[in-house]
mmCIF file of C-alpha atoms in Angstrom:
data_model
loop_
_atom_site.group_PDB
_atom_site.id
_atom_site.type_symbol
_atom_site.label_atom_id
_atom_site.label_comp_id
_atom_site.label_asym_id
_atom_site.label_seq_id
_atom_site.Cartn_x
_atom_site.Cartn_y
_atom_site.Cartn_z
ATOM 1 C CA MET A 1 29.389 -21.589 17.561
ATOM 2 C CA ILE A 2 28.391 -22.090 13.933
ATOM 3 C CA PHE A 3 24.939 -23.698 13.857
ATOM 4 C CA ARG A 4 22.714 -23.183 16.889
ATOM 5 C CA PRO A 5 21.122 -26.443 18.009
ATOM 6 C CA ASP A 6 17.730 -24.874 18.804
ATOM 7 C CA VAL A 7 17.559 -23.295 15.332
ATOM 8 C CA LEU A 8 18.516 -26.546 13.634
ATOM 9 C CA ALA A 9 15.817 -28.367 15.567
ATOM 10 C CA GLN A 10 13.130 -25.934 14.382
ATOM 11 C CA ALA A 11 14.337 -25.388 10.815
ATOM 12 C CA PRO A 12 12.524 -28.300 9.065
ATOM 13 C CA SER A 13 9.119 -27.511 10.567
ATOM 14 C CA ALA A 14 9.628 -23.770 10.009
ATOM 15 C CA TYR A 15 10.486 -24.422 6.363
ATOM 16 C CA ASP A 16 7.423 -26.603 5.941
ATOM 17 C CA ALA A 17 5.195 -23.922 7.472
ATOM 18 C CA LEU A 18 6.562 -21.200 5.187
ATOM 19 C CA ALA A 19 6.236 -23.470 2.157
ATOM 20 C CA GLU A 20 2.558 -23.965 2.992
ATOM 21 C CA TYR A 21 2.136 -20.215 3.544
ATOM 22 C CA PHE A 22 3.465 -19.455 0.057
ATOM 23 C CA ARG A 23 1.267 -22.192 -1.357
ATOM 24 C CA ASP A 24 -1.731 -20.394 0.151
ATOM 25 C CA ILE A 25 -0.477 -17.103 -1.336
ATOM 26 C CA ARG A 26 -0.506 -18.728 -4.764
ATOM 27 C CA SER A 27 -4.061 -19.981 -4.276
ATOM 28 C CA PHE A 28 -5.134 -16.555 -3.036
ATOM 29 C CA TYR A 29 -3.859 -14.789 -6.147
ATOM 30 C CA GLU A 30 -5.404 -17.407 -8.418
ATOM 31 C CA VAL A 31 -8.804 -16.772 -6.859
ATOM 32 C CA ILE A 32 -8.313 -13.002 -7.095
ATOM 33 C CA SER A 33 -7.423 -13.211 -10.794
ATOM 34 C CA VAL A 34 -10.462 -15.340 -11.625
ATOM 35 C CA ARG A 35 -12.814 -13.000 -9.765
ATOM 36 C CA PHE A 36 -11.298 -9.809 -11.198
ATOM 37 C CA ALA A 37 -11.781 -11.188 -14.712
ATOM 38 C CA ILE A 38 -15.536 -10.844 -14.163
ATOM 39 C CA PRO A 39 -16.876 -7.247 -14.049
ATOM 40 C CA GLU A 40 -19.269 -8.043 -11.228
ATOM 41 C CA TYR A 41 -18.550 -4.798 -9.376
ATOM 42 C CA GLY A 42 -18.407 -2.530 -12.378
ATOM 43 C CA VAL A 43 -14.946 -3.199 -13.761
ATOM 44 C CA ARG A 44 -12.831 -6.042 -15.116
ATOM 45 C CA LEU A 45 -9.224 -5.995 -13.873
ATOM 46 C CA THR A 46 -6.217 -7.708 -15.410
ATOM 47 C CA PRO A 47 -2.797 -8.191 -13.787
ATOM 48 C CA VAL A 48 0.323 -6.280 -14.721
ATOM 49 C CA ALA A 49 3.369 -8.532 -15.280
ATOM 50 C CA GLY A 50 1.288 -11.664 -15.691
ATOM 51 C CA ASN A 51 1.906 -14.184 -12.921
ATOM 52 C CA GLU A 52 4.938 -12.371 -11.519
ATOM 53 C CA LEU A 53 4.849 -10.902 -8.041
ATOM 54 C CA HIS A 54 6.684 -7.897 -6.728
ATOM 55 C CA SER A 55 8.751 -8.779 -3.679
ATOM 56 C CA ASN A 56 10.902 -7.021 -1.091
ATOM 57 C CA ALA A 57 13.422 -9.878 -1.345
ATOM 58 C CA ASN A 58 14.282 -11.297 -4.734
ATOM 59 C CA SER A 59 17.741 -12.742 -4.120
ATOM 60 C CA PHE A 60 19.798 -14.394 -1.398
ATOM 61 C CA LEU A 61 22.693 -12.300 -0.129
ATOM 62 C CA LEU A 62 25.591 -13.730 1.854
ATOM 63 C CA SER A 63 27.448 -10.435 2.213
ATOM 64 C CA ASP A 64 26.638 -7.141 3.895
ATOM 65 C CA ASN A 65 25.943 -5.195 0.702
ATOM 66 C CA SER A 66 22.188 -5.401 1.164
ATOM 67 C CA SER A 67 20.063 -2.257 1.208
ATOM 68 C CA TYR A 68 18.574 -3.616 4.441
ATOM 69 C CA PRO A 69 20.446 -3.687 7.776
ATOM 70 C CA TYR A 70 19.683 -7.401 8.200
ATOM 71 C CA TYR A 71 19.666 -10.542 6.118
ATOM 72 C CA LEU A 72 16.417 -10.708 4.206
ATOM 73 C CA TRP A 73 16.269 -14.237 2.884
ATOM 74 C CA LEU A 74 12.547 -14.619 2.320
ATOM 75 C CA PRO A 75 10.032 -11.960 1.286
ATOM 76 C CA THR A 76 7.775 -10.522 3.955
ATOM 77 C CA TRP A 77 5.895 -8.520 1.279
ATOM 78 C CA LEU A 78 4.516 -9.698 -2.035
ATOM 79 C CA GLY A 79 2.502 -7.609 -4.463
ATOM 80 C CA ARG A 80 0.509 -7.645 -7.661
ATOM 81 C CA PHE A 81 -1.014 -4.781 -9.628
ATOM 82 C CA TYR A 82 -4.102 -4.640 -11.843
ATOM 83 C CA ILE A 83 -5.494 -2.251 -14.448
ATOM 84 C CA ASP A 84 -8.678 -1.926 -16.469
ATOM 85 C CA PRO A 85 -7.933 -3.677 -19.799
ATOM 86 C CA GLU A 86 -10.571 -1.567 -21.553
ATOM 87 C CA ARG A 87 -8.208 1.410 -21.238
ATOM 88 C CA VAL A 88 -5.249 -0.300 -22.913
ATOM 89 C CA PRO A 89 -4.745 0.906 -26.519
ATOM 90 C CA ALA A 90 -5.436 -1.677 -29.195
ATOM 91 C CA GLY A 91 -2.407 -3.830 -29.957
ATOM 92 C CA CYS A 92 -0.496 -2.641 -26.890
ATOM 93 C CA PRO A 93 0.725 -5.300 -24.443
ATOM 94 C CA ILE A 94 -0.585 -4.755 -20.912
ATOM 95 C CA ASP A 95 2.872 -4.144 -19.432
ATOM 96 C CA ASP A 96 3.749 -1.561 -22.097
ATOM 97 C CA CYS A 97 0.604 0.499 -21.654
ATOM 98 C CA PRO A 98 1.461 4.116 -20.762
ATOM 99 C CA THR A 99 0.340 4.933 -17.255
ATOM 100 C CA ASP A 100 -1.660 7.946 -18.384
ATOM 101 C CA LYS A 101 -3.674 5.618 -20.630
ATOM 102 C CA ALA A 102 -4.095 2.962 -17.941
ATOM 103 C CA GLY A 103 -5.338 5.467 -15.384
ATOM 104 C CA LEU A 104 -6.050 3.870 -12.012
ATOM 105 C CA VAL A 105 -3.920 1.005 -10.721
ATOM 106 C CA ALA A 106 -5.312 -1.497 -8.207
ATOM 107 C CA PHE A 107 -2.976 -3.418 -5.924
ATOM 108 C CA VAL A 108 -3.054 -6.409 -3.562
ATOM 109 C CA TRP A 109 -0.143 -6.919 -1.147
ATOM 110 C CA PRO A 110 0.042 -9.773 1.385
ATOM 111 C CA TRP A 111 2.422 -9.001 4.288
ATOM 112 C CA LEU A 112 3.693 -11.298 7.029
ATOM 113 C CA GLY A 113 3.025 -8.490 9.485
ATOM 114 C CA PHE A 114 6.481 -7.848 10.939
ATOM 115 C CA ASN A 115 10.059 -6.815 10.261
ATOM 116 C CA ASP A 116 9.368 -3.731 8.146
ATOM 117 C CA ALA A 117 11.383 -0.538 8.523
ATOM 118 C CA TYR A 118 8.415 1.714 7.740
ATOM 119 C CA VAL A 119 5.402 -0.032 9.265
ATOM 120 C CA LYS A 120 4.784 -0.993 12.866
ATOM 121 C CA ASP A 121 4.441 -4.732 13.438
ATOM 122 C CA ALA A 122 0.867 -5.939 13.103
ATOM 123 C CA ASP A 123 -0.905 -8.504 15.273
ATOM 124 C CA GLY A 124 -0.526 -11.023 12.467
ATOM 125 C CA PRO A 125 -0.219 -11.337 8.674
ATOM 126 C CA GLU A 126 -2.234 -8.745 6.750
ATOM 127 C CA CYS A 127 -3.374 -8.082 3.200
ATOM 128 C CA TRP A 128 -3.047 -4.494 2.036
ATOM 129 C CA PHE A 129 -5.124 -3.607 -1.002
ATOM 130 C CA GLY A 130 -6.341 -0.505 -2.720
ATOM 131 C CA VAL A 131 -6.379 1.792 -5.706
ATOM 132 C CA ALA A 132 -3.790 4.355 -6.762
ATOM 133 C CA ASP A 133 -3.874 7.223 -9.229
ATOM 134 C CA PRO A 134 -0.074 7.344 -9.486
ATOM 135 C CA ARG A 135 0.562 9.970 -12.218
ATOM 136 C CA PRO A 136 4.322 9.590 -12.896
ATOM 137 C CA GLU A 137 6.385 12.559 -13.979
ATOM 138 C CA ASP A 138 6.627 11.038 -17.461
ATOM 139 C CA PRO A 139 3.047 10.261 -18.549
ATOM 140 C CA ASN A 140 4.387 7.822 -21.152
ATOM 141 C CA GLU A 141 6.070 5.699 -18.505
ATOM 142 C CA THR A 142 4.867 2.114 -18.771
ATOM 143 C CA VAL A 143 2.409 0.873 -16.202
ATOM 144 C CA ARG A 144 4.833 -1.880 -15.222
ATOM 145 C CA THR A 145 7.525 0.678 -14.360
ATOM 146 C CA THR A 146 4.965 2.717 -12.435
ATOM 147 C CA ALA A 147 3.857 -0.371 -10.516
ATOM 148 C CA THR A 148 7.447 -1.030 -9.461
ATOM 149 C CA SER A 149 7.802 2.540 -8.188
ATOM 150 C CA LEU A 150 4.508 2.280 -6.340
ATOM 151 C CA PHE A 151 5.643 -0.924 -4.626
ATOM 152 C CA ASN A 152 9.117 0.357 -3.770
ATOM 153 C CA TYR A 153 8.225 3.848 -2.557
ATOM 154 C CA PHE A 154 4.901 3.450 -0.800
ATOM 155 C CA ARG A 155 5.232 5.122 2.618
ATOM 156 C CA VAL A 156 1.934 4.918 4.454
ATOM 157 C CA GLU A 157 3.257 6.396 7.716
ATOM 158 C CA ARG A 158 4.571 9.516 5.971
ATOM 159 C CA THR A 159 1.833 10.217 3.482
ATOM 160 C CA LEU A 160 -1.462 9.156 5.074
ATOM 161 C CA ASP A 161 -3.682 12.189 5.534
ATOM 162 C CA ASP A 162 -7.226 10.873 6.010
ATOM 163 C CA GLU A 163 -9.273 7.804 6.953
ATOM 164 C CA LYS A 164 -12.944 7.402 6.105
ATOM 165 C CA ASP A 165 -15.308 4.440 5.806
ATOM 166 C CA GLY A 166 -12.473 1.991 6.362
ATOM 167 C CA TRP A 167 -10.236 3.502 3.675
ATOM 168 C CA ALA A 168 -6.982 5.332 4.369
ATOM 169 C CA THR A 169 -5.963 7.903 1.768
ATOM 170 C CA GLY A 170 -2.829 9.860 1.051
ATOM 171 C CA SER A 171 -0.329 11.046 -1.545
ATOM 172 C CA PHE A 172 3.141 9.813 -2.522
ATOM 173 C CA ALA A 173 6.358 10.478 -0.662
ATOM 174 C CA GLY A 174 8.096 12.386 -3.439
ATOM 175 C CA ARG A 175 11.430 12.854 -5.112
ATOM 176 C CA GLU A 176 13.428 13.093 -1.875
ATOM 177 C CA ILE A 177 13.352 9.298 -1.722
ATOM 178 C CA GLY A 178 13.477 8.780 -5.495
ATOM 179 C CA CYS A 179 9.727 8.539 -6.095
ATOM 180 C CA ASN A 180 8.512 10.269 -9.263
ATOM 181 C CA LEU A 181 4.807 9.721 -8.562
ATOM 182 C CA THR A 182 2.169 12.281 -7.715
ATOM 183 C CA GLY A 183 -1.545 11.713 -7.399
ATOM 184 C CA ARG A 184 -3.196 9.823 -4.542
ATOM 185 C CA TRP A 185 -3.695 6.343 -3.119
ATOM 186 C CA HIS A 186 -6.585 4.639 -1.293
ATOM 187 C CA LEU A 187 -5.757 1.746 1.017
ATOM 188 C CA ARG A 188 -7.486 -0.821 3.190
ATOM 189 C CA ARG A 189 -5.798 -3.368 5.481
ATOM 190 C CA THR A 190 -7.399 -6.655 6.509
ATOM 191 C CA PRO A 191 -6.059 -9.540 8.622
ATOM 192 C CA MET A 192 -5.232 -12.539 6.487
ATOM 193 C CA ALA A 193 -6.817 -14.680 9.209
ATOM 194 C CA SER A 194 -10.158 -13.397 7.880
ATOM 195 C CA LEU A 195 -9.428 -14.701 4.360
ATOM 196 C CA THR A 196 -10.015 -18.378 5.032
ATOM 197 C CA SER A 197 -12.713 -19.085 2.419
ATOM 198 C CA TYR A 198 -13.816 -17.975 -1.042
ATOM 199 C CA TYR A 199 -16.662 -16.091 0.603
ATOM 200 C CA GLU A 200 -14.331 -14.127 2.882
ATOM 201 C CA VAL A 201 -11.953 -13.271 0.030
ATOM 202 C CA GLU A 202 -14.913 -12.045 -1.994
ATOM 203 C CA ARG A 203 -16.374 -10.041 0.887
ATOM 204 C CA ASN A 204 -13.135 -8.591 2.231
ATOM 205 C CA ILE A 205 -11.037 -8.089 -0.917
ATOM 206 C CA VAL A 206 -12.737 -8.557 -4.289
ATOM 207 C CA ARG A 207 -15.945 -6.635 -3.668
ATOM 208 C CA PRO A 208 -14.561 -3.597 -1.798
ATOM 209 C CA LEU A 209 -11.659 -3.248 -4.222
ATOM 210 C CA GLY A 210 -13.884 -3.583 -7.294
ATOM 211 C CA GLU A 211 -16.397 -1.094 -5.941
ATOM 212 C CA LYS A 212 -13.673 1.372 -4.931
ATOM 213 C CA PHE A 213 -12.038 1.171 -8.342
ATOM 214 C CA THR A 214 -15.367 1.761 -10.085
ATOM 215 C CA THR A 215 -16.250 4.687 -7.814
ATOM 216 C CA LEU A 216 -12.919 6.402 -8.414
ATOM 217 C CA ALA A 217 -12.994 5.709 -12.152
ATOM 218 C CA THR A 218 -16.412 7.313 -12.554
ATOM 219 C CA SER A 219 -15.904 10.094 -10.001
ATOM 220 C CA PRO A 220 -12.259 11.235 -10.060
ATOM 221 C CA THR A 221 -12.822 13.558 -7.109
ATOM 222 C CA ALA A 222 -14.271 10.806 -4.899
#
């Protein structure tokens, strides 16, 4: 058997559904960017890498030389990072800002909710968001490089050490898996089914993330 008839029958509608899902992802990030540009909750945030998104699948592989033990054709994770532009030195492009100058890094990661080697399947698609104080080994490392490390080496199940007021907190996994980051992260997970309107995005993502960033920026021990 080459092509399975049941798969062929479902493929067009499945493609259409995923195309609409990624269209909603685009709209979601556009709303986030507009809202973060306004310091309503104490800080203005600007994206690292412009309109690019980090992804756990950025190419199509037809051989077995993938780092995953299965074919990963479409991304289940996407991610964008944000920093306070007031901390970027004058004349320095956002992406080239040293991480020690940028300080805290906010992140927003939509996830389909399944098929991850490090996270138990969720009941449905989720959005993970939070604030990290990543502190790379080289303080002059660019914030874009740090963001890539944060996305690639985040291991919530290994490094979570506390949960309070809806926020999980922990450290970074360390050099044994190639991660050069120290410092701590603060994370909240919310079902994407609750993000169906501007109001819900504001209430569930923009406001708590803005307030958390501001709290940590003004009280480093918070």
